[in-house]
Amino acid sequence: MERKLAAIRADEDPEMREKMLEALVDPSAVADIESSLDDLTKLAPDDLVTEATLLLLRKWAESDGDSAATWTGQLPSGPLREAGLSGVAIEWANTSLPDAAAWAGSLPDETERQSAALAVANEAVRSEPVEALRLSADLAASPQRDELICRAAMEWASHDGPSAADWARQIADESLREQVMSAIAMAWSESDPVPAADLALEIPPGRTQADAVMGIVQRWAQHQPDRAATWVDQFPAGEFKQNAFENLVLIGNAGLFDDPAVETDGK
């Protein structure tokens, strides 16, 4: 392993260095990943050693998440351990989400447990958004958790808007509830703009509601400009209504629908 790394360091072509590093984690080139990782821990740490370690760990986690997690758990505290736990969580979640989630939730250190669980939940968003939201319930409040919840709720809404909306209405935290409802409304508007628009109007007046409404107007107007204009025309006269109509006109002028002639008199 040391000779292979030395050869990589000696090559001045960045593209070739990248290919040589990738070859280290090729299954045909690594008969025993654990032995290779053990060898790397004996070398003086530097960026290349760290990168090779993380690549091997992630490759190992693809086929044997439990063993990769156990090996990583023996690393001393520090950046390599943190990155290793995150990498294992991501790869393991893609092959066995329940096992990865159970492992992340069992980590004794609170910070590591939260970080690994967040990584697992983020990987669940695309394929299992409802499960990602369930996992988020065990995470401490943070901007990263809130972003995860919004992304998962949007993914859910793209397949089942009514269920996602009903779930969002039960969120106790007012600020988070508004963010999630806004995210759901915009995602839902792609397939069913009428109930999505109604959901946006449930959000208390303010910046979050305004952003949701404008986002829906922009999406809706691209497919059904007349219905979007009719909906906006029902708003009370004022700046909010005027801004919505101006968005319709901008979309029309951009040629995104056939008839950009939308009244903007704020009736």
mmCIF file of C-alpha atoms in Angstrom:
data_model
loop_
_atom_site.group_PDB
_atom_site.id
_atom_site.type_symbol
_atom_site.label_atom_id
_atom_site.label_comp_id
_atom_site.label_asym_id
_atom_site.label_seq_id
_atom_site.Cartn_x
_atom_site.Cartn_y
_atom_site.Cartn_z
ATOM 1 C CA MET A 1 0.000 0.000 0.000
ATOM 2 C CA GLU A 2 2.798 2.419 0.879
ATOM 3 C CA ARG A 3 4.468 1.831 -2.513
ATOM 4 C CA LYS A 4 1.174 2.440 -4.328
ATOM 5 C CA LEU A 5 0.645 5.707 -2.506
ATOM 6 C CA ALA A 6 4.210 6.758 -3.232
ATOM 7 C CA ALA A 7 3.603 6.149 -6.935
ATOM 8 C CA ILE A 8 0.488 8.292 -6.802
ATOM 9 C CA ARG A 9 2.369 11.117 -5.087
ATOM 10 C CA ALA A 10 5.115 10.939 -7.700
ATOM 11 C CA ASP A 11 2.756 11.353 -10.653
ATOM 12 C CA GLU A 12 2.309 15.017 -11.547
ATOM 13 C CA ASP A 13 -0.752 14.480 -13.759
ATOM 14 C CA PRO A 14 -3.846 15.151 -11.594
ATOM 15 C CA GLU A 15 -6.081 13.055 -13.821
ATOM 16 C CA MET A 16 -3.700 10.104 -13.655
ATOM 17 C CA ARG A 17 -3.354 10.490 -9.890
ATOM 18 C CA GLU A 18 -7.139 10.290 -9.600
ATOM 19 C CA LYS A 19 -7.275 7.133 -11.699
ATOM 20 C CA MET A 20 -4.506 5.524 -9.666
ATOM 21 C CA LEU A 21 -6.308 6.362 -6.438
ATOM 22 C CA GLU A 22 -9.556 4.887 -7.740
ATOM 23 C CA ALA A 23 -7.679 1.714 -8.650
ATOM 24 C CA LEU A 24 -6.902 1.246 -4.971
ATOM 25 C CA VAL A 25 -10.570 0.578 -4.262
ATOM 26 C CA ASP A 26 -11.252 -1.581 -7.308
ATOM 27 C CA PRO A 27 -12.607 -4.899 -5.934
ATOM 28 C CA SER A 28 -10.169 -6.851 -8.108
ATOM 29 C CA ALA A 29 -7.258 -4.871 -6.654
ATOM 30 C CA VAL A 30 -8.285 -5.150 -3.005
ATOM 31 C CA ALA A 31 -8.524 -8.741 -1.809
ATOM 32 C CA ASP A 32 -8.787 -7.758 1.833
ATOM 33 C CA ILE A 33 -10.050 -4.241 2.491
ATOM 34 C CA GLU A 34 -9.656 -4.537 6.237
ATOM 35 C CA SER A 35 -5.978 -5.440 5.871
ATOM 36 C CA SER A 36 -5.448 -2.539 3.484
ATOM 37 C CA LEU A 37 -7.108 -0.148 5.925
ATOM 38 C CA ASP A 38 -4.963 -1.460 8.751
ATOM 39 C CA ASP A 39 -1.886 -0.794 6.619
ATOM 40 C CA LEU A 40 -3.031 2.780 6.005
ATOM 41 C CA THR A 41 -3.363 3.458 9.737
ATOM 42 C CA LYS A 42 0.347 2.673 10.138
ATOM 43 C CA LEU A 43 1.394 5.395 7.685
ATOM 44 C CA ALA A 44 2.038 9.021 8.527
ATOM 45 C CA PRO A 45 -1.311 10.759 8.046
ATOM 46 C CA ASP A 46 -1.668 13.188 5.153
ATOM 47 C CA ASP A 47 -4.400 14.140 2.670
ATOM 48 C CA LEU A 48 -3.677 11.209 0.345
ATOM 49 C CA VAL A 49 -3.728 8.646 3.136
ATOM 50 C CA THR A 50 -6.986 10.098 4.410
ATOM 51 C CA GLU A 51 -8.585 10.075 0.956
ATOM 52 C CA ALA A 52 -7.527 6.480 0.333
ATOM 53 C CA THR A 53 -8.849 5.421 3.739
ATOM 54 C CA LEU A 54 -12.233 7.003 3.139
ATOM 55 C CA LEU A 55 -12.532 5.527 -0.352
ATOM 56 C CA LEU A 56 -11.781 2.048 0.976
ATOM 57 C CA LEU A 57 -14.185 2.465 3.876
ATOM 58 C CA ARG A 58 -17.042 3.498 1.611
ATOM 59 C CA LYS A 59 -16.330 0.596 -0.741
ATOM 60 C CA TRP A 60 -16.354 -1.786 2.234
ATOM 61 C CA ALA A 61 -19.621 -0.334 3.556
ATOM 62 C CA GLU A 62 -21.304 -1.063 0.215
ATOM 63 C CA SER A 63 -20.891 -4.795 0.746
ATOM 64 C CA ASP A 64 -20.495 -5.142 4.519
ATOM 65 C CA GLY A 65 -21.762 -2.119 6.404
ATOM 66 C CA ASP A 66 -21.563 -3.789 9.799
ATOM 67 C CA SER A 67 -17.869 -4.644 9.488
ATOM 68 C CA ALA A 68 -17.007 -1.238 8.050
ATOM 69 C CA ALA A 69 -18.861 0.453 10.908
ATOM 70 C CA THR A 70 -17.095 -1.694 13.503
ATOM 71 C CA TRP A 71 -13.667 -0.881 12.045
ATOM 72 C CA THR A 72 -14.438 2.834 11.882
ATOM 73 C CA GLY A 73 -15.625 2.799 15.473
ATOM 74 C CA GLN A 74 -12.104 1.804 16.537
ATOM 75 C CA LEU A 75 -10.516 4.917 15.045
ATOM 76 C CA PRO A 76 -9.404 7.620 17.471
ATOM 77 C CA SER A 77 -11.436 10.796 17.732
ATOM 78 C CA GLY A 78 -10.697 13.305 15.010
ATOM 79 C CA PRO A 79 -11.559 14.356 11.466
ATOM 80 C CA LEU A 80 -10.838 10.911 9.946
ATOM 81 C CA ARG A 81 -13.213 9.186 12.351
ATOM 82 C CA GLU A 82 -15.912 11.802 11.732
ATOM 83 C CA ALA A 83 -15.606 11.522 7.953
ATOM 84 C CA GLY A 84 -15.423 7.737 8.167
ATOM 85 C CA LEU A 85 -18.617 7.433 10.197
ATOM 86 C CA SER A 86 -20.422 9.723 7.759
ATOM 87 C CA GLY A 87 -19.151 7.793 4.733
ATOM 88 C CA VAL A 88 -20.194 4.456 6.213
ATOM 89 C CA ALA A 89 -23.621 5.848 7.078
ATOM 90 C CA ILE A 90 -24.189 7.043 3.504
ATOM 91 C CA GLU A 91 -23.106 3.836 1.766
ATOM 92 C CA TRP A 92 -24.784 1.503 4.243
ATOM 93 C CA ALA A 93 -28.054 3.449 4.038
ATOM 94 C CA ASN A 94 -28.109 2.846 0.296
ATOM 95 C CA THR A 95 -27.907 -0.928 0.708
ATOM 96 C CA SER A 96 -29.720 -1.535 4.006
ATOM 97 C CA LEU A 97 -31.516 1.487 5.395
ATOM 98 C CA PRO A 98 -32.947 -0.231 8.515
ATOM 99 C CA ASP A 99 -29.549 -1.618 9.547
ATOM 100 C CA ALA A 100 -27.802 1.696 8.928
ATOM 101 C CA ALA A 101 -30.447 3.571 10.912
ATOM 102 C CA ALA A 102 -30.216 1.129 13.824
ATOM 103 C CA TRP A 103 -26.418 1.445 13.892
ATOM 104 C CA ALA A 104 -26.495 5.234 13.750
ATOM 105 C CA GLY A 105 -29.013 5.348 16.591
ATOM 106 C CA SER A 106 -26.827 3.087 18.741
ATOM 107 C CA LEU A 107 -23.658 5.193 18.635
ATOM 108 C CA PRO A 108 -22.793 6.157 22.220
ATOM 109 C CA ASP A 109 -21.456 9.635 21.466
ATOM 110 C CA GLU A 110 -24.303 12.127 21.044
ATOM 111 C CA THR A 111 -22.560 14.225 18.393
ATOM 112 C CA GLU A 112 -21.576 11.175 16.342
ATOM 113 C CA ARG A 113 -25.041 9.684 16.735
ATOM 114 C CA GLN A 114 -26.700 12.846 15.437
ATOM 115 C CA SER A 115 -24.253 13.202 12.539
ATOM 116 C CA ALA A 116 -24.590 9.582 11.409
ATOM 117 C CA ALA A 117 -28.377 9.606 11.772
ATOM 118 C CA LEU A 118 -28.570 12.797 9.728
ATOM 119 C CA ALA A 119 -26.457 11.201 6.988
ATOM 120 C CA VAL A 120 -28.656 8.099 6.947
ATOM 121 C CA ALA A 121 -31.859 10.152 6.839
ATOM 122 C CA ASN A 122 -30.533 12.316 4.007
ATOM 123 C CA GLU A 123 -29.874 9.210 1.933
ATOM 124 C CA ALA A 124 -33.429 8.001 2.605
ATOM 125 C CA VAL A 125 -35.043 11.151 1.210
ATOM 126 C CA ARG A 126 -35.052 10.110 -2.453
ATOM 127 C CA SER A 127 -36.370 6.581 -2.084
ATOM 128 C CA GLU A 128 -38.170 6.607 1.276
ATOM 129 C CA PRO A 129 -39.117 10.177 2.241
ATOM 130 C CA VAL A 130 -41.605 9.094 4.905
ATOM 131 C CA GLU A 131 -38.917 7.012 6.595
ATOM 132 C CA ALA A 132 -36.541 9.977 6.378
ATOM 133 C CA LEU A 133 -39.119 12.066 8.232
ATOM 134 C CA ARG A 134 -39.520 9.354 10.858
ATOM 135 C CA LEU A 135 -35.764 9.304 11.383
ATOM 136 C CA SER A 136 -35.704 13.099 11.650
ATOM 137 C CA ALA A 137 -37.897 12.902 14.757
ATOM 138 C CA ASP A 138 -34.885 11.653 16.729
ATOM 139 C CA LEU A 139 -32.591 14.454 15.557
ATOM 140 C CA ALA A 140 -31.815 17.533 17.595
ATOM 141 C CA ALA A 141 -33.140 20.790 16.171
ATOM 142 C CA SER A 142 -30.682 22.356 13.727
ATOM 143 C CA PRO A 143 -30.702 24.052 10.327
ATOM 144 C CA GLN A 144 -29.474 20.782 8.810
ATOM 145 C CA ARG A 145 -32.366 18.841 10.327
ATOM 146 C CA ASP A 146 -34.909 21.421 9.166
ATOM 147 C CA GLU A 147 -33.486 21.324 5.631
ATOM 148 C CA LEU A 148 -33.745 17.521 5.680
ATOM 149 C CA ILE A 149 -37.382 17.700 6.781
ATOM 150 C CA CYS A 150 -38.265 20.173 4.038
ATOM 151 C CA ARG A 151 -36.563 18.075 1.351
ATOM 152 C CA ALA A 152 -38.234 14.870 2.521
ATOM 153 C CA ALA A 153 -41.626 16.570 2.739
ATOM 154 C CA MET A 154 -41.232 17.914 -0.803
ATOM 155 C CA GLU A 155 -40.347 14.459 -2.103
ATOM 156 C CA TRP A 156 -43.373 12.992 -0.314
ATOM 157 C CA ALA A 157 -45.637 15.733 -1.673
ATOM 158 C CA SER A 158 -44.544 15.016 -5.234
ATOM 159 C CA HIS A 159 -46.138 11.552 -4.832
ATOM 160 C CA ASP A 160 -48.859 12.151 -2.224
ATOM 161 C CA GLY A 161 -49.613 15.807 -1.615
ATOM 162 C CA PRO A 162 -52.661 15.350 0.657
ATOM 163 C CA SER A 163 -50.855 13.032 3.092
ATOM 164 C CA ALA A 164 -47.772 15.246 3.209
ATOM 165 C CA ALA A 165 -49.916 18.316 3.845
ATOM 166 C CA ASP A 166 -51.887 16.614 6.633
ATOM 167 C CA TRP A 167 -48.613 15.591 8.281
ATOM 168 C CA ALA A 168 -47.140 19.087 8.027
ATOM 169 C CA ARG A 169 -50.177 20.665 9.688
ATOM 170 C CA GLN A 170 -49.372 18.692 12.856
ATOM 171 C CA ILE A 171 -45.834 20.063 13.282
ATOM 172 C CA ALA A 172 -45.705 21.789 16.668
ATOM 173 C CA ASP A 173 -42.907 24.245 15.901
ATOM 174 C CA GLU A 174 -44.639 27.161 14.175
ATOM 175 C CA SER A 175 -41.639 28.352 12.176
ATOM 176 C CA LEU A 176 -40.761 24.854 10.966
ATOM 177 C CA ARG A 177 -44.409 24.138 10.179
ATOM 178 C CA GLU A 178 -44.578 27.187 7.916
ATOM 179 C CA GLN A 179 -41.330 26.238 6.146
ATOM 180 C CA VAL A 180 -42.512 22.687 5.529
ATOM 181 C CA MET A 181 -45.977 23.714 4.368
ATOM 182 C CA SER A 182 -44.369 26.151 1.944
ATOM 183 C CA ALA A 183 -42.036 23.453 0.601
ATOM 184 C CA ILE A 184 -44.915 20.998 0.209
ATOM 185 C CA ALA A 185 -47.131 23.553 -1.521
ATOM 186 C CA MET A 186 -44.488 24.338 -4.127
ATOM 187 C CA ALA A 187 -43.682 20.678 -4.804
ATOM 188 C CA TRP A 188 -47.375 19.725 -4.909
ATOM 189 C CA SER A 189 -48.165 22.529 -7.349
ATOM 190 C CA GLU A 190 -46.252 20.680 -10.061
ATOM 191 C CA SER A 191 -48.967 17.997 -10.188
ATOM 192 C CA ASP A 192 -52.035 19.589 -8.576
ATOM 193 C CA PRO A 193 -51.809 23.374 -8.263
ATOM 194 C CA VAL A 194 -55.311 24.033 -6.884
ATOM 195 C CA PRO A 195 -54.976 22.247 -3.507
ATOM 196 C CA ALA A 196 -51.326 23.309 -3.372
ATOM 197 C CA ALA A 197 -52.415 26.930 -3.699
ATOM 198 C CA ASP A 198 -55.009 26.456 -0.968
ATOM 199 C CA LEU A 199 -52.315 25.027 1.293
ATOM 200 C CA ALA A 200 -50.082 28.043 0.676
ATOM 201 C CA LEU A 201 -52.893 30.333 1.803
ATOM 202 C CA GLU A 202 -53.083 28.426 5.105
ATOM 203 C CA ILE A 203 -49.622 29.747 5.960
ATOM 204 C CA PRO A 204 -49.822 32.921 8.076
ATOM 205 C CA PRO A 205 -49.167 36.085 6.057
ATOM 206 C CA GLY A 206 -45.492 36.934 5.799
ATOM 207 C CA ARG A 207 -42.368 36.184 3.824
ATOM 208 C CA THR A 208 -42.791 32.404 3.918
ATOM 209 C CA GLN A 209 -46.322 32.568 2.545
ATOM 210 C CA ALA A 210 -45.330 35.133 -0.080
ATOM 211 C CA ASP A 211 -42.461 32.951 -1.321
ATOM 212 C CA ALA A 212 -44.781 29.931 -1.533
ATOM 213 C CA VAL A 213 -47.460 31.841 -3.430
ATOM 214 C CA MET A 214 -44.997 33.333 -5.896
ATOM 215 C CA GLY A 215 -43.423 29.932 -6.472
ATOM 216 C CA ILE A 216 -46.821 28.389 -7.178
ATOM 217 C CA VAL A 217 -47.782 31.246 -9.490
ATOM 218 C CA GLN A 218 -44.602 30.753 -11.497
ATOM 219 C CA ARG A 219 -45.139 27.001 -11.855
ATOM 220 C CA TRP A 220 -48.888 27.171 -12.459
ATOM 221 C CA ALA A 221 -48.639 29.944 -15.039
ATOM 222 C CA GLN A 222 -46.345 27.850 -17.212
ATOM 223 C CA HIS A 223 -49.098 25.265 -17.729
ATOM 224 C CA GLN A 224 -52.406 27.011 -16.964
ATOM 225 C CA PRO A 225 -51.876 30.782 -17.106
ATOM 226 C CA ASP A 226 -55.596 31.604 -17.186
ATOM 227 C CA ARG A 227 -56.337 29.607 -14.029
ATOM 228 C CA ALA A 228 -53.300 31.044 -12.298
ATOM 229 C CA ALA A 229 -54.459 34.562 -13.154
ATOM 230 C CA THR A 230 -57.984 33.805 -11.913
ATOM 231 C CA TRP A 231 -56.570 32.581 -8.604
ATOM 232 C CA VAL A 232 -54.399 35.665 -8.167
ATOM 233 C CA ASP A 233 -57.340 37.914 -9.041
ATOM 234 C CA GLN A 234 -59.118 36.662 -5.918
ATOM 235 C CA PHE A 235 -56.447 38.145 -3.628
ATOM 236 C CA PRO A 236 -57.293 41.350 -1.755
ATOM 237 C CA ALA A 237 -56.039 44.479 -3.496
ATOM 238 C CA GLY A 238 -52.550 45.487 -2.429
ATOM 239 C CA GLU A 239 -48.857 44.912 -2.892
ATOM 240 C CA PHE A 240 -49.124 41.145 -2.483
ATOM 241 C CA LYS A 241 -51.638 40.847 -5.341
ATOM 242 C CA GLN A 242 -49.700 43.291 -7.492
ATOM 243 C CA ASN A 243 -46.470 41.324 -7.048
ATOM 244 C CA ALA A 244 -48.237 38.097 -8.002
ATOM 245 C CA PHE A 245 -49.610 39.647 -11.191
ATOM 246 C CA GLU A 246 -46.194 41.042 -12.031
ATOM 247 C CA ASN A 247 -44.799 37.517 -11.775
ATOM 248 C CA LEU A 248 -47.403 36.363 -14.272
ATOM 249 C CA VAL A 249 -46.446 39.114 -16.690
ATOM 250 C CA LEU A 250 -42.737 38.316 -16.361
ATOM 251 C CA ILE A 251 -43.399 34.676 -17.187
ATOM 252 C CA GLY A 252 -45.511 35.697 -20.156
ATOM 253 C CA ASN A 253 -42.865 38.070 -21.444
ATOM 254 C CA ALA A 254 -40.313 35.289 -21.152
ATOM 255 C CA GLY A 255 -42.400 33.260 -23.581
ATOM 256 C CA LEU A 256 -43.211 30.489 -21.130
ATOM 257 C CA PHE A 257 -46.898 30.538 -22.042
ATOM 258 C CA ASP A 258 -48.776 31.534 -25.166
ATOM 259 C CA ASP A 259 -50.767 34.553 -24.025
ATOM 260 C CA PRO A 260 -48.865 36.899 -21.716
ATOM 261 C CA ALA A 261 -51.691 39.441 -21.666
ATOM 262 C CA VAL A 262 -52.539 39.410 -17.967
ATOM 263 C CA GLU A 263 -54.191 42.363 -16.294
ATOM 264 C CA THR A 264 -52.139 43.924 -13.506
ATOM 265 C CA ASP A 265 -54.477 46.592 -12.269
ATOM 266 C CA GLY A 266 -54.612 45.053 -8.779
ATOM 267 C CA LYS A 267 -58.401 44.661 -8.835
#
